[in-house]
Amino acid sequence: EVQLEESGGRVVWPGGSLRLSCTASGFTFDDYGMSWVRQAPGKGLEWVSSIDWSGGNIGYADSVKGRFTISRDNANNSLLLQMNSLRAEDTALYYCAREGSWRGFDMWGQGTMITVSS
Amino acid sequence: DIQMTQSPSSLSASVGDRVTVTCRASQSIGSYLNWYQQRPGKAPNLLIYAASSLDDGVPSRFSGSGSGTDFTLTISSLQPEDFATYYCQQSFTYSFGQGTKLEAK
């Protein structure tokens, strides 16, 4: 079955760190660019970060630049997001997504929830 | 940064209606425009990429048009399962519109 599965979400203190993982299955992972998208409770979608198939081309939203680091492990079909200096406004459901034709996100995981709170 | 603005923010319609949602980019994005549907409690689902191409398995009642800065998503005959929130997204720097919630009248 073709799927993405996120993990790593939990409650974390402001200023803390967290590492999210997304495991891909059912397709050739290193054929695709991958992205993280988040959704705060009751709010819309916000793109967070993207990485191309090789890891050589990376982008971040201004809201996370300098605090979050995206990476990938093609040998283990995994997408990672290292999140440092977490803030209350980072509280959200974090989705990983696959980039398909014309860079539309054609596959999504079910998301992992991060709550930043004291 | 490229800003994406959708209108309306919410819309009430009935089964069988023709519905149109618009999306405007703050600068030209060619045809690099995607549309997603998100049902409550579910992950988003890609409907249309490259402004007008239907993703696999998407019903033909959905269509997209536009280029440059102005785009539209049209549902030709609304079905009960279409009540959801719809987002546009540009594929240069990936920003999303704020969403359009489609509700039953």
Coordinates of C-alpha atoms in Angstrom, one line a residue:
Chain A
E1 CA 0.0 0.0 0.0
V2 CA 1.2 3.5 -0.9
Q3 CA 1.3 5.6 2.3
L4 CA 3.1 8.1 4.4
E5 CA 3.1 7.8 8.2
E6 CA 4.3 10.6 10.5
S7 CA 5.5 10.1 14.1
G8 CA 7.1 12.0 16.9
G9 CA 4.4 14.5 17.9
R10 CA 3.9 15.2 21.6
V11 CA 3.5 18.0 24.1
V12 CA 6.7 20.1 24.5
W13 CA 7.8 23.1 26.6
P14 CA 8.4 26.4 24.9
G15 CA 12.0 26.6 23.8
G16 CA 12.2 22.9 23.6
S17 CA 13.1 20.6 20.7
L18 CA 11.4 17.8 18.8
R19 CA 12.2 15.6 15.9
L20 CA 9.4 14.4 13.5
S21 CA 9.7 11.5 11.2
C22 CA 7.7 10.5 8.2
T23 CA 8.1 6.9 6.8
A24 CA 7.1 6.2 3.2
S25 CA 6.1 2.9 1.8
G26 CA 4.7 1.6 -1.5
F27 CA 6.6 3.9 -3.8
T28 CA 10.2 4.7 -4.8
F29 CA 10.9 7.3 -2.1
D30 CA 14.0 8.9 -3.7
D31 CA 12.1 9.6 -6.9
Y32 CA 10.2 12.4 -5.1
G33 CA 10.5 15.7 -3.4
M34 CA 8.9 15.9 0.0
S35 CA 7.4 18.6 2.2
W36 CA 6.1 19.3 5.6
V37 CA 2.8 21.2 6.0
R38 CA 1.2 22.2 9.3
Q39 CA -2.3 23.2 10.4
A40 CA -3.0 24.9 13.7
P41 CA -6.2 24.0 15.4
G42 CA -9.1 25.4 13.5
K43 CA -6.9 27.2 11.0
G44 CA -5.7 26.8 7.4
L45 CA -2.8 25.0 5.9
E46 CA 0.7 26.5 6.2
W47 CA 3.7 25.2 4.2
V48 CA 6.7 24.6 6.5
S49 CA 9.6 23.2 4.5
S50 CA 10.4 21.2 1.3
I51 CA 13.4 19.1 0.2
D52 CA 14.1 17.7 -3.3
W53 CA 14.8 14.0 -4.0
S54 CA 18.5 14.3 -3.3
G55 CA 18.4 16.7 -0.3
G56 CA 20.3 19.2 -2.3
N57 CA 17.6 21.8 -2.7
I58 CA 15.8 22.9 0.5
G59 CA 13.3 25.6 1.4
Y60 CA 11.7 26.9 4.6
A61 CA 8.8 29.2 5.5
D62 CA 10.0 32.5 7.1
S63 CA 8.2 31.5 10.3
V64 CA 10.5 28.5 10.9
K65 CA 13.7 29.5 9.1
G66 CA 16.7 29.2 11.4
R67 CA 14.8 27.0 13.9
F68 CA 13.7 24.0 11.8
T69 CA 15.8 21.6 9.7
I70 CA 14.5 19.3 7.1
S71 CA 16.4 16.2 6.0
R72 CA 15.8 12.8 4.4
D73 CA 17.2 9.3 4.6
N74 CA 16.6 7.7 1.3
A75 CA 18.1 4.4 2.4
N76 CA 15.4 4.1 5.0
N77 CA 12.6 5.9 3.1
S78 CA 12.3 8.6 5.8
L79 CA 11.7 12.3 5.9
L80 CA 12.8 14.2 9.0
L81 CA 12.1 17.6 10.6
Q82 CA 14.2 18.8 13.5
M83 CA 12.4 21.5 15.3
N84 CA 14.3 23.7 17.8
S85 CA 13.3 26.8 19.9
L86 CA 9.7 25.8 19.7
R87 CA 7.1 28.4 20.3
A88 CA 3.4 28.4 21.2
E89 CA 2.6 29.4 17.6
D90 CA 4.2 26.1 16.4
T91 CA 1.3 24.2 17.9
A92 CA -0.3 22.3 15.0
L93 CA -0.9 19.1 13.2
Y94 CA 2.1 18.4 11.1
Y95 CA 1.6 16.6 7.8
C96 CA 4.3 15.2 5.5
A97 CA 3.4 15.2 1.8
R98 CA 4.8 13.9 -1.5
E99 CA 5.4 16.3 -4.4
G100 CA 3.9 15.0 -7.6
S101 CA 3.4 16.5 -11.0
W102 CA 4.0 20.2 -11.3
R103 CA 4.9 20.0 -7.5
G104 CA 1.4 19.5 -6.4
F105 CA 1.3 17.5 -3.1
D106 CA -0.3 14.3 -4.3
M107 CA 0.0 12.1 -1.2
W108 CA -0.4 13.1 2.5
G109 CA 0.1 11.3 5.8
Q110 CA -2.5 11.5 8.5
G111 CA -0.4 14.0 10.5
T112 CA 1.3 14.1 14.0
M113 CA 0.2 16.6 16.6
I114 CA 2.6 19.0 18.3
T115 CA 1.5 21.1 21.3
V116 CA 3.9 23.7 22.6
S117 CA 2.8 24.6 26.1
S118 CA 4.0 25.1 29.6
Chain B
D1 CA 6.8 36.2 -0.8
I2 CA 3.9 35.1 -3.0
Q3 CA 0.5 35.7 -1.3
M4 CA -2.5 33.7 -2.2
T5 CA -6.0 35.1 -1.7
Q6 CA -9.1 33.0 -2.0
S7 CA -12.7 34.2 -2.3
P8 CA -15.1 33.8 -0.8
S9 CA -14.0 32.6 2.6
S10 CA -17.2 30.7 3.0
L11 CA -20.0 29.7 0.7
S12 CA -23.4 28.1 1.2
A13 CA -24.8 26.0 -1.6
S14 CA -27.2 23.1 -2.3
V15 CA -26.7 19.7 -3.9
G16 CA -26.8 20.1 -7.7
D17 CA -25.6 23.7 -7.6
R18 CA -22.7 25.0 -9.7
V19 CA -20.0 26.4 -7.4
T20 CA -17.0 28.6 -8.2
V21 CA -14.1 29.5 -5.9
T22 CA -11.5 32.0 -7.0
C23 CA -7.8 32.4 -6.1
R24 CA -5.5 35.3 -6.8
A25 CA -1.7 35.3 -6.6
S26 CA 0.2 38.4 -5.6
Q27 CA 2.4 37.9 -8.6
S28 CA 2.4 35.8 -11.8
I29 CA 2.8 32.1 -11.2
G30 CA 2.1 30.9 -14.7
S31 CA 0.1 27.6 -14.3
Y32 CA 1.8 26.5 -11.1
L33 CA -1.5 26.4 -9.1
N34 CA -3.0 23.5 -7.2
W35 CA -6.3 22.9 -5.5
Y36 CA -7.0 20.7 -2.5
Q37 CA -10.1 19.5 -0.7
Q38 CA -10.0 18.9 3.0
R39 CA -12.9 17.2 4.8
P40 CA -13.1 17.6 8.6
G41 CA -10.6 15.5 10.5
K42 CA -8.9 14.3 7.3
A43 CA -5.7 15.1 5.5
P44 CA -6.0 17.4 2.4
N45 CA -6.5 15.7 -1.0
L46 CA -5.1 17.0 -4.2
L47 CA -7.8 17.7 -6.7
I48 CA -6.2 19.7 -9.5
Y49 CA -2.5 20.5 -10.4
A50 CA -1.0 22.8 -13.0
A51 CA -4.2 24.9 -12.8
S52 CA -6.4 22.6 -14.8
S53 CA -5.2 19.0 -14.6
L54 CA -7.3 16.6 -12.6
D55 CA -5.4 14.3 -10.3
D56 CA -6.1 10.6 -10.6
G57 CA -9.5 9.5 -9.4
V58 CA -10.9 13.0 -9.0
P59 CA -14.5 13.3 -10.4
S60 CA -14.9 15.2 -13.6
R61 CA -17.4 17.6 -12.0
F62 CA -14.3 19.3 -10.7
S63 CA -12.5 21.7 -13.0
G64 CA -9.8 24.3 -12.8
S65 CA -8.9 27.2 -15.0
G66 CA -6.7 30.3 -15.1
S67 CA -3.1 31.4 -15.5
G68 CA -0.8 34.2 -14.3
T69 CA -2.5 35.6 -11.2
D70 CA -6.2 34.6 -11.4
F71 CA -7.6 31.1 -11.0
T72 CA -10.9 29.4 -10.5
L73 CA -12.1 26.0 -9.1
T74 CA -15.5 25.0 -10.4
I75 CA -17.7 22.2 -9.2
S76 CA -20.3 21.7 -11.9
S77 CA -23.0 19.9 -9.9
L78 CA -22.4 19.8 -6.2
Q79 CA -22.6 16.4 -4.5
P80 CA -23.1 15.7 -0.7
E81 CA -19.5 14.6 -0.3
D82 CA -18.2 17.9 -1.7
F83 CA -19.1 19.9 1.4
A84 CA -15.6 20.6 2.7
T85 CA -12.9 23.2 2.8
Y86 CA -10.9 24.0 -0.4
Y87 CA -7.4 25.5 -0.6
C88 CA -5.4 26.8 -3.5
Q89 CA -1.6 26.6 -3.4
Q90 CA 1.1 28.0 -5.6
S91 CA 4.0 25.7 -6.5
F92 CA 6.9 28.2 -6.6
T93 CA 7.2 28.8 -2.9
Y94 CA 4.3 26.6 -1.9
S95 CA 2.1 29.1 0.0
F96 CA -1.6 28.3 0.4
G97 CA -4.7 30.4 0.3
Q98 CA -6.6 30.9 3.5
G99 CA -9.3 28.4 2.5
T100 CA -12.9 28.4 1.3
K101 CA -15.4 26.5 3.5
L102 CA -18.3 25.1 1.4
E103 CA -21.3 24.5 3.5
A104 CA -24.8 23.1 2.9
K105 CA -27.5 25.7 2.5

